[in-house]
Amino acid sequence: MEKLRHMMNPLDFSVEELEELFDLAGDIEKDLPGYAHKCDGKILATCFYEPSTRTRLSFETAMIRLGGQVIGFADANSSSAAKGESVADTIRVISCFADICAMRHPKEGAPMVAASKSTIPVINAGDGGHQHPTQTLTDLLTIRSLYGSLKNFTIGLCGDLKFGRTVHSLINALSRYEGIRFIFISPKELKVPDYITEMLRQKNIPYEEVIKLEEVMPQLDFLYMTRVQKERFFNEEDYIRLRNFYILDKEKMALAKENMFILHPLPRVNEISVEIDDDPRAAYFKQVQYGMYVRMALILTLLGIK
Ligand code: NCD
């Protein structure tokens, strides 16, 4: 039997293993019908203790497209967590029912606790403000597909860099590739956490922190926009003051390179004006599609199915 593997952090896979995963996702994209029965008889459990549309449905669609089936809950209140059951006990129970589990939790580290007690692979589908590895796999696959490689570009990350777990996960993952330059664009209240800039300094990876998006726009190959994470704010007033700090519109896009791509993990609130959606540089809906392919590839890999 293969060793039990989980996906808690994008760094759980080596760069070479990620390459294999992305190649597999690429194959799936080209030949969906060829993968339609790879998971016949397998069950995915989605345990979501925090709201989600994309991530949960993307996991579920991924499993269904592989021929498997899905069980789970989309809301902690409809699970035994409402009766006080621990994550450790819930995963022991889920391990008796399903072959693989995707878990989202508002508490940082909860999926790791689950993984330590689980007898099936557990995928972290987002833990608090910490990590969101499958969004990162989605982002990396999108960049690789649009740009042709994961090396030598300047990426601007804009918005809520303090609470945005997709941002933390992506910077972490990109820090292993050559020639990446980061530009962090945020109000001073929402700057990227110190542990991240410290990691970049230690690895000698160039980064800049700015407040004005317009100032750096012409330098970017990718612009990763993010929503201000309302649910992680301590007070409503701060949220209201900061929520519309950045709104990407045609005027700002006129400053960008012709081949710059806009990414966004979604959901979007106001930070990208809908007038941009038809711009060929807007890649955020395409990104959703890559998310499904990469989750299909991850399910196959963790289940050890060739
Ligand atoms: C992100 C998340 O949940 O962190 N959404 C997603 O999974 N695509 C981003 C967000 O909620 O802003």
Tab-separated table of C-alpha atoms and ligand atoms in Angstrom:
chain	number	residue	atom	x	y	z
A	1	MET	CA	0.000	0.000	0.000
A	2	GLU	CA	1.228	3.501	-0.826
A	3	LYS	CA	2.113	5.807	2.057
A	4	LEU	CA	-0.784	7.983	3.214
A	5	ARG	CA	-0.275	11.523	1.903
A	6	HIS	CA	-2.107	14.732	2.642
A	7	MET	CA	-2.057	18.217	1.100
A	8	MET	CA	-1.814	20.778	3.870
A	9	ASN	CA	0.571	23.277	2.323
A	10	PRO	CA	1.740	23.721	-1.292
A	11	LEU	CA	5.256	22.986	-0.025
A	12	ASP	CA	4.180	19.432	0.880
A	13	PHE	CA	4.962	18.611	-2.762
A	14	SER	CA	8.398	19.176	-4.252
A	15	VAL	CA	8.744	21.372	-7.339
A	16	GLU	CA	9.201	18.191	-9.421
A	17	GLU	CA	6.066	16.620	-7.943
A	18	LEU	CA	4.124	19.786	-8.717
A	19	GLU	CA	5.379	19.639	-12.313
A	20	GLU	CA	3.994	16.095	-12.577
A	21	LEU	CA	0.718	17.228	-11.064
A	22	PHE	CA	0.431	20.115	-13.550
A	23	ASP	CA	1.296	17.809	-16.464
A	24	LEU	CA	-1.456	15.485	-15.320
A	25	ALA	CA	-3.880	18.432	-15.050
A	26	GLY	CA	-2.865	19.393	-18.592
A	27	ASP	CA	-3.634	15.883	-19.843
A	28	ILE	CA	-6.997	15.943	-18.105
A	29	GLU	CA	-7.795	19.262	-19.786
A	30	LYS	CA	-7.094	17.701	-23.190
A	31	ASP	CA	-8.926	14.443	-22.554
A	32	LEU	CA	-11.709	14.738	-19.962
A	33	PRO	CA	-13.549	11.611	-21.218
A	34	GLY	CA	-10.358	9.588	-20.756
A	35	TYR	CA	-10.547	10.276	-17.013
A	36	ALA	CA	-14.286	9.782	-16.559
A	37	HIS	CA	-13.974	6.410	-14.768
A	38	LYS	CA	-10.658	6.701	-12.933
A	39	CYS	CA	-12.401	7.083	-9.568
A	40	ASP	CA	-15.307	4.699	-10.090
A	41	GLY	CA	-16.423	3.464	-6.672
A	42	LYS	CA	-14.459	6.119	-4.751
A	43	ILE	CA	-15.992	8.651	-2.379
A	44	LEU	CA	-14.843	12.193	-1.610
A	45	ALA	CA	-16.046	13.838	1.620
A	46	THR	CA	-16.199	17.630	1.641
A	47	CYS	CA	-16.221	18.912	5.243
A	48	PHE	CA	-16.718	22.671	5.083
A	49	TYR	CA	-16.937	24.523	8.391
A	50	GLU	CA	-16.781	27.879	6.572
A	51	PRO	CA	-18.682	29.263	3.557
A	52	SER	CA	-17.481	28.454	0.046
A	53	THR	CA	-18.897	28.212	-3.431
A	54	ARG	CA	-16.002	27.666	-5.748
A	55	THR	CA	-13.717	25.511	-3.721
A	56	ARG	CA	-16.358	23.054	-2.533
A	57	LEU	CA	-18.153	22.809	-5.861
A	58	SER	CA	-14.839	22.559	-7.668
A	59	PHE	CA	-13.809	19.588	-5.489
A	60	GLU	CA	-17.194	17.958	-5.918
A	61	THR	CA	-17.226	18.470	-9.670
A	62	ALA	CA	-13.668	17.179	-9.883
A	63	MET	CA	-14.639	13.920	-8.136
A	64	ILE	CA	-17.837	13.504	-10.142
A	65	ARG	CA	-15.935	14.056	-13.411
A	66	LEU	CA	-13.564	11.282	-12.328
A	67	GLY	CA	-16.516	8.924	-11.881
A	68	GLY	CA	-16.538	9.069	-8.074
A	69	GLN	CA	-19.197	10.215	-5.668
A	70	VAL	CA	-19.422	12.877	-3.016
A	71	ILE	CA	-20.692	13.186	0.569
A	72	GLY	CA	-20.273	16.011	3.061
A	73	PHE	CA	-21.545	19.174	4.632
A	74	ALA	CA	-21.316	22.795	3.584
A	75	ASP	CA	-22.003	24.379	6.920
A	76	ALA	CA	-20.668	23.600	10.411
A	77	ASN	CA	-24.158	24.129	11.850
A	78	SER	CA	-25.524	21.199	9.899
A	79	SER	CA	-22.746	18.872	11.131
A	80	SER	CA	-22.092	17.367	14.578
A	81	ALA	CA	-19.652	20.221	15.206
A	82	ALA	CA	-22.805	22.036	16.336
A	83	LYS	CA	-23.150	19.369	19.073
A	84	GLY	CA	-19.555	19.881	20.122
A	85	GLU	CA	-17.803	17.101	18.204
A	86	SER	CA	-14.067	17.688	17.691
A	87	VAL	CA	-12.455	17.771	14.251
A	88	ALA	CA	-10.328	14.804	15.367
A	89	ASP	CA	-13.419	12.683	16.015
A	90	THR	CA	-15.216	13.866	12.887
A	91	ILE	CA	-12.319	12.798	10.663
A	92	ARG	CA	-12.150	9.376	12.328
A	93	VAL	CA	-15.800	8.931	11.426
A	94	ILE	CA	-15.348	10.290	7.893
A	95	SER	CA	-12.396	7.896	7.434
A	96	CYS	CA	-14.879	5.019	7.844
A	97	PHE	CA	-17.079	6.349	5.036
A	98	ALA	CA	-14.921	8.030	2.413
A	99	ASP	CA	-11.646	7.490	0.517
A	100	ILE	CA	-10.456	11.106	0.603
A	101	CYS	CA	-11.533	14.298	2.390
A	102	ALA	CA	-11.334	18.012	1.588
A	103	MET	CA	-11.686	20.175	4.692
A	104	ARG	CA	-12.150	23.921	5.158
A	105	HIS	CA	-12.078	25.377	8.652
A	106	PRO	CA	-12.043	28.903	10.141
A	107	LYS	CA	-9.380	27.810	12.665
A	108	GLU	CA	-5.814	27.815	11.432
A	109	GLY	CA	-4.327	24.344	11.720
A	110	ALA	CA	-7.638	22.438	12.034
A	111	PRO	CA	-7.077	20.397	8.819
A	112	MET	CA	-3.608	19.463	10.135
A	113	VAL	CA	-5.182	18.108	13.320
A	114	ALA	CA	-7.603	16.153	11.138
A	115	ALA	CA	-4.759	14.807	8.970
A	116	SER	CA	-2.891	13.573	12.037
A	117	LYS	CA	-5.889	11.417	13.039
A	118	SER	CA	-7.040	10.384	9.590
A	119	THR	CA	-6.621	7.091	7.773
A	120	ILE	CA	-7.534	8.684	4.420
A	121	PRO	CA	-5.820	11.565	2.553
A	122	VAL	CA	-6.941	14.983	3.809
A	123	ILE	CA	-6.738	18.111	1.667
A	124	ASN	CA	-6.653	21.513	3.337
A	125	ALA	CA	-9.322	23.513	1.502
A	126	GLY	CA	-8.478	26.681	3.448
A	127	ASP	CA	-7.699	27.142	7.148
A	128	GLY	CA	-8.444	30.581	8.589
A	129	GLY	CA	-6.053	33.244	7.306
A	130	HIS	CA	-3.290	30.665	6.976
A	131	GLN	CA	-3.079	28.544	3.800
A	132	HIS	CA	-5.195	27.573	0.825
A	133	PRO	CA	-3.038	25.078	-1.066
A	134	THR	CA	-5.497	24.047	-3.761
A	135	GLN	CA	-6.141	27.686	-4.683
A	136	THR	CA	-2.380	28.009	-4.971
A	137	LEU	CA	-2.181	24.947	-7.221
A	138	THR	CA	-4.898	26.599	-9.290
A	139	ASP	CA	-2.946	29.855	-9.438
A	140	LEU	CA	0.312	28.115	-10.353
A	141	LEU	CA	-1.314	26.041	-13.082
A	142	THR	CA	-2.996	29.171	-14.468
A	143	ILE	CA	0.297	31.081	-14.533
A	144	ARG	CA	2.125	28.121	-16.085
A	145	SER	CA	-0.522	27.724	-18.771
A	146	LEU	CA	-0.806	31.420	-19.642
A	147	TYR	CA	2.862	32.347	-19.373
A	148	GLY	CA	4.464	29.063	-20.355
A	149	SER	CA	6.583	28.742	-17.218
A	150	LEU	CA	6.744	29.493	-13.518
A	151	LYS	CA	9.979	31.469	-13.795
A	152	ASN	CA	11.107	35.027	-14.450
A	153	PHE	CA	8.181	37.365	-13.962
A	154	THR	CA	6.972	40.216	-11.798
A	155	ILE	CA	3.773	39.622	-9.911
A	156	GLY	CA	1.816	42.302	-8.085
A	157	LEU	CA	-0.433	41.126	-5.257
A	158	CYS	CA	-3.035	43.723	-4.423
A	159	GLY	CA	-5.667	44.199	-1.707
A	160	ASP	CA	-5.905	42.397	1.603
A	161	LEU	CA	-2.449	40.922	1.966
A	162	LYS	CA	-2.806	40.604	5.722
A	163	PHE	CA	-5.776	38.272	6.000
A	164	GLY	CA	-5.800	36.763	2.491
A	165	ARG	CA	-4.757	33.132	2.858
A	166	THR	CA	-4.537	32.653	-0.912
A	167	VAL	CA	-1.891	35.383	-0.970
A	168	HIS	CA	0.141	33.765	1.817
A	169	SER	CA	-0.015	30.363	0.151
A	170	LEU	CA	0.905	31.707	-3.289
A	171	ILE	CA	3.929	33.728	-2.118
A	172	ASN	CA	5.131	30.703	-0.216
A	173	ALA	CA	4.822	28.479	-3.268
A	174	LEU	CA	6.360	30.974	-5.731
A	175	SER	CA	9.367	31.496	-3.464
A	176	ARG	CA	10.759	28.198	-4.809
A	177	TYR	CA	10.937	29.366	-8.447
A	178	GLU	CA	13.697	31.414	-10.078
A	179	GLY	CA	13.493	35.023	-11.140
A	180	ILE	CA	10.245	35.983	-9.415
A	181	ARG	CA	9.850	39.556	-8.211
A	182	PHE	CA	7.013	40.423	-5.870
A	183	ILE	CA	5.288	43.783	-5.578
A	184	PHE	CA	2.905	43.986	-2.631
A	185	ILE	CA	0.214	46.604	-3.081
A	186	SER	CA	-1.925	47.291	-0.017
A	187	PRO	CA	-3.028	49.964	2.417
A	188	LYS	CA	-0.680	50.012	5.410
A	189	GLU	CA	-3.304	48.311	7.612
A	190	LEU	CA	-3.418	45.291	5.283
A	191	LYS	CA	0.263	44.681	4.614
A	192	VAL	CA	1.617	41.198	4.096
A	193	PRO	CA	2.582	39.616	7.476
A	194	ASP	CA	6.151	40.005	8.712
A	195	TYR	CA	6.858	36.273	8.693
A	196	ILE	CA	6.420	36.324	4.923
A	197	THR	CA	8.656	39.317	4.177
A	198	GLU	CA	11.200	37.805	6.591
A	199	MET	CA	11.141	34.538	4.602
A	200	LEU	CA	11.677	36.483	1.345
A	201	ARG	CA	14.596	38.418	2.825
A	202	GLN	CA	16.213	35.221	4.027
A	203	LYS	CA	15.935	33.693	0.581
A	204	ASN	CA	17.130	36.899	-1.115
A	205	ILE	CA	13.955	37.194	-3.148
A	206	PRO	CA	13.252	40.745	-4.325
A	207	TYR	CA	10.047	42.399	-3.132
A	208	GLU	CA	8.642	45.891	-2.842
A	209	GLU	CA	5.746	47.229	-0.780
A	210	VAL	CA	3.680	50.101	-2.178
A	211	ILE	CA	0.303	51.690	-1.562
A	212	LYS	CA	-0.574	53.003	-5.039
A	213	LEU	CA	-1.449	50.455	-7.698
A	214	GLU	CA	-1.034	52.943	-10.579
A	215	GLU	CA	2.587	53.497	-9.676
A	216	VAL	CA	3.664	49.920	-10.333
A	217	MET	CA	1.114	48.779	-12.897
A	218	PRO	CA	3.420	49.117	-15.966
A	219	GLN	CA	5.967	46.715	-14.430
A	220	LEU	CA	3.617	43.792	-13.834
A	221	ASP	CA	3.347	40.525	-15.760
A	222	PHE	CA	0.600	39.329	-13.394
A	223	LEU	CA	-1.733	41.265	-11.157
A	224	TYR	CA	-3.292	39.121	-8.407
A	225	MET	CA	-6.282	41.053	-7.055
A	226	THR	CA	-7.930	40.058	-3.777
A	227	ARG	CA	-11.034	40.910	-1.805
A	228	VAL	CA	-10.835	42.597	1.587
A	229	GLN	CA	-11.556	39.668	3.957
A	230	LYS	CA	-14.546	41.044	5.829
A	231	GLU	CA	-14.999	37.967	8.035
A	232	ARG	CA	-11.510	38.271	9.491
A	233	PHE	CA	-11.820	41.940	10.550
A	234	PHE	CA	-12.220	42.790	14.185
A	235	ASN	CA	-14.390	45.816	13.555
A	236	GLU	CA	-16.898	46.804	10.894
A	237	GLU	CA	-15.662	50.419	10.695
A	238	ASP	CA	-12.194	49.405	9.508
A	239	TYR	CA	-13.710	47.091	6.946
A	240	ILE	CA	-15.964	49.821	5.553
A	241	ARG	CA	-13.046	52.242	5.376
A	242	LEU	CA	-10.807	49.802	3.506
A	243	ARG	CA	-13.131	47.728	1.357
A	244	ASN	CA	-13.033	49.980	-1.710
A	245	PHE	CA	-9.399	51.014	-1.432
A	246	TYR	CA	-8.619	49.459	-4.829
A	247	ILE	CA	-10.966	49.241	-7.748
A	248	LEU	CA	-9.388	47.984	-10.930
A	249	ASP	CA	-11.004	49.779	-13.869
A	250	LYS	CA	-10.284	50.609	-17.519
A	251	GLU	CA	-8.289	53.665	-16.601
A	252	LYS	CA	-5.864	51.660	-14.457
A	253	MET	CA	-5.732	48.856	-17.043
A	254	ALA	CA	-4.575	51.404	-19.632
A	255	LEU	CA	-1.313	51.607	-17.646
A	256	ALA	CA	-0.706	47.849	-17.767
A	257	LYS	CA	1.346	45.829	-20.242
A	258	GLU	CA	-0.612	44.468	-23.151
A	259	ASN	CA	0.197	40.948	-22.087
A	260	MET	CA	-0.289	41.342	-18.344
A	261	PHE	CA	-2.783	38.887	-16.857
A	262	ILE	CA	-5.239	39.634	-14.067
A	263	LEU	CA	-5.836	36.813	-11.604
A	264	HIS	CA	-8.275	36.714	-8.692
A	265	PRO	CA	-9.132	33.736	-6.459
A	266	LEU	CA	-12.756	34.980	-6.388
A	267	PRO	CA	-15.250	35.813	-4.963
A	268	ARG	CA	-14.929	39.357	-6.273
A	269	VAL	CA	-16.695	42.115	-4.387
A	270	ASN	CA	-15.834	45.586	-5.782
A	271	GLU	CA	-12.121	45.331	-6.419
A	272	ILE	CA	-12.425	44.555	-10.133
A	273	SER	CA	-14.950	46.572	-12.072
A	274	VAL	CA	-17.141	44.350	-14.285
A	275	GLU	CA	-16.122	46.519	-17.258
A	276	ILE	CA	-12.790	44.644	-17.161
A	277	ASP	CA	-14.349	41.198	-17.590
A	278	ASP	CA	-14.189	41.365	-21.391
A	279	ASP	CA	-10.581	42.526	-21.451
A	280	PRO	CA	-8.479	39.668	-22.909
A	281	ARG	CA	-6.093	40.110	-19.980
A	282	ALA	CA	-8.811	39.141	-17.460
A	283	ALA	CA	-7.996	35.522	-16.594
A	284	TYR	CA	-10.006	35.009	-13.404
A	285	PHE	CA	-12.801	32.917	-14.871
A	286	LYS	CA	-10.367	30.780	-16.840
A	287	GLN	CA	-8.551	30.332	-13.529
A	288	VAL	CA	-11.679	28.668	-12.076
A	289	GLN	CA	-11.527	26.078	-14.851
A	290	TYR	CA	-7.882	25.306	-14.143
A	291	GLY	CA	-8.910	24.859	-10.496
A	292	MET	CA	-11.107	21.940	-11.410
A	293	TYR	CA	-8.421	20.232	-13.532
A	294	VAL	CA	-5.797	20.607	-10.847
A	295	ARG	CA	-8.141	19.238	-8.159
A	296	MET	CA	-8.856	16.241	-10.402
A	297	ALA	CA	-5.115	15.695	-10.720
A	298	LEU	CA	-4.630	16.056	-6.953
A	299	ILE	CA	-7.390	13.565	-6.096
A	300	LEU	CA	-5.850	11.010	-8.476
A	301	THR	CA	-2.373	11.597	-7.102
A	302	LEU	CA	-3.337	11.336	-3.425
A	303	LEU	CA	-5.383	8.217	-4.107
A	304	GLY	CA	-2.424	6.713	-5.969
A	305	ILE	CA	-4.475	6.174	-9.143
A	306	LYS	CA	-2.452	6.202	-12.361
B	1	NCD	C1	-10.667	32.422	-1.367
B	1	NCD	C2	-10.652	31.875	0.039
B	1	NCD	O1	-11.583	31.183	0.444
B	1	NCD	O2	-9.688	32.156	0.718
B	1	NCD	N1	-11.723	31.912	-2.113
B	1	NCD	C3	-11.523	30.771	-2.803
B	1	NCD	O3	-11.425	29.709	-2.242
B	1	NCD	N2	-11.373	30.879	-4.118
B	1	NCD	C4	-10.565	33.863	-1.468
B	1	NCD	C5	-11.558	34.689	-0.715
B	1	NCD	O4	-12.458	34.186	-0.056
B	1	NCD	O5	-11.417	35.912	-0.817
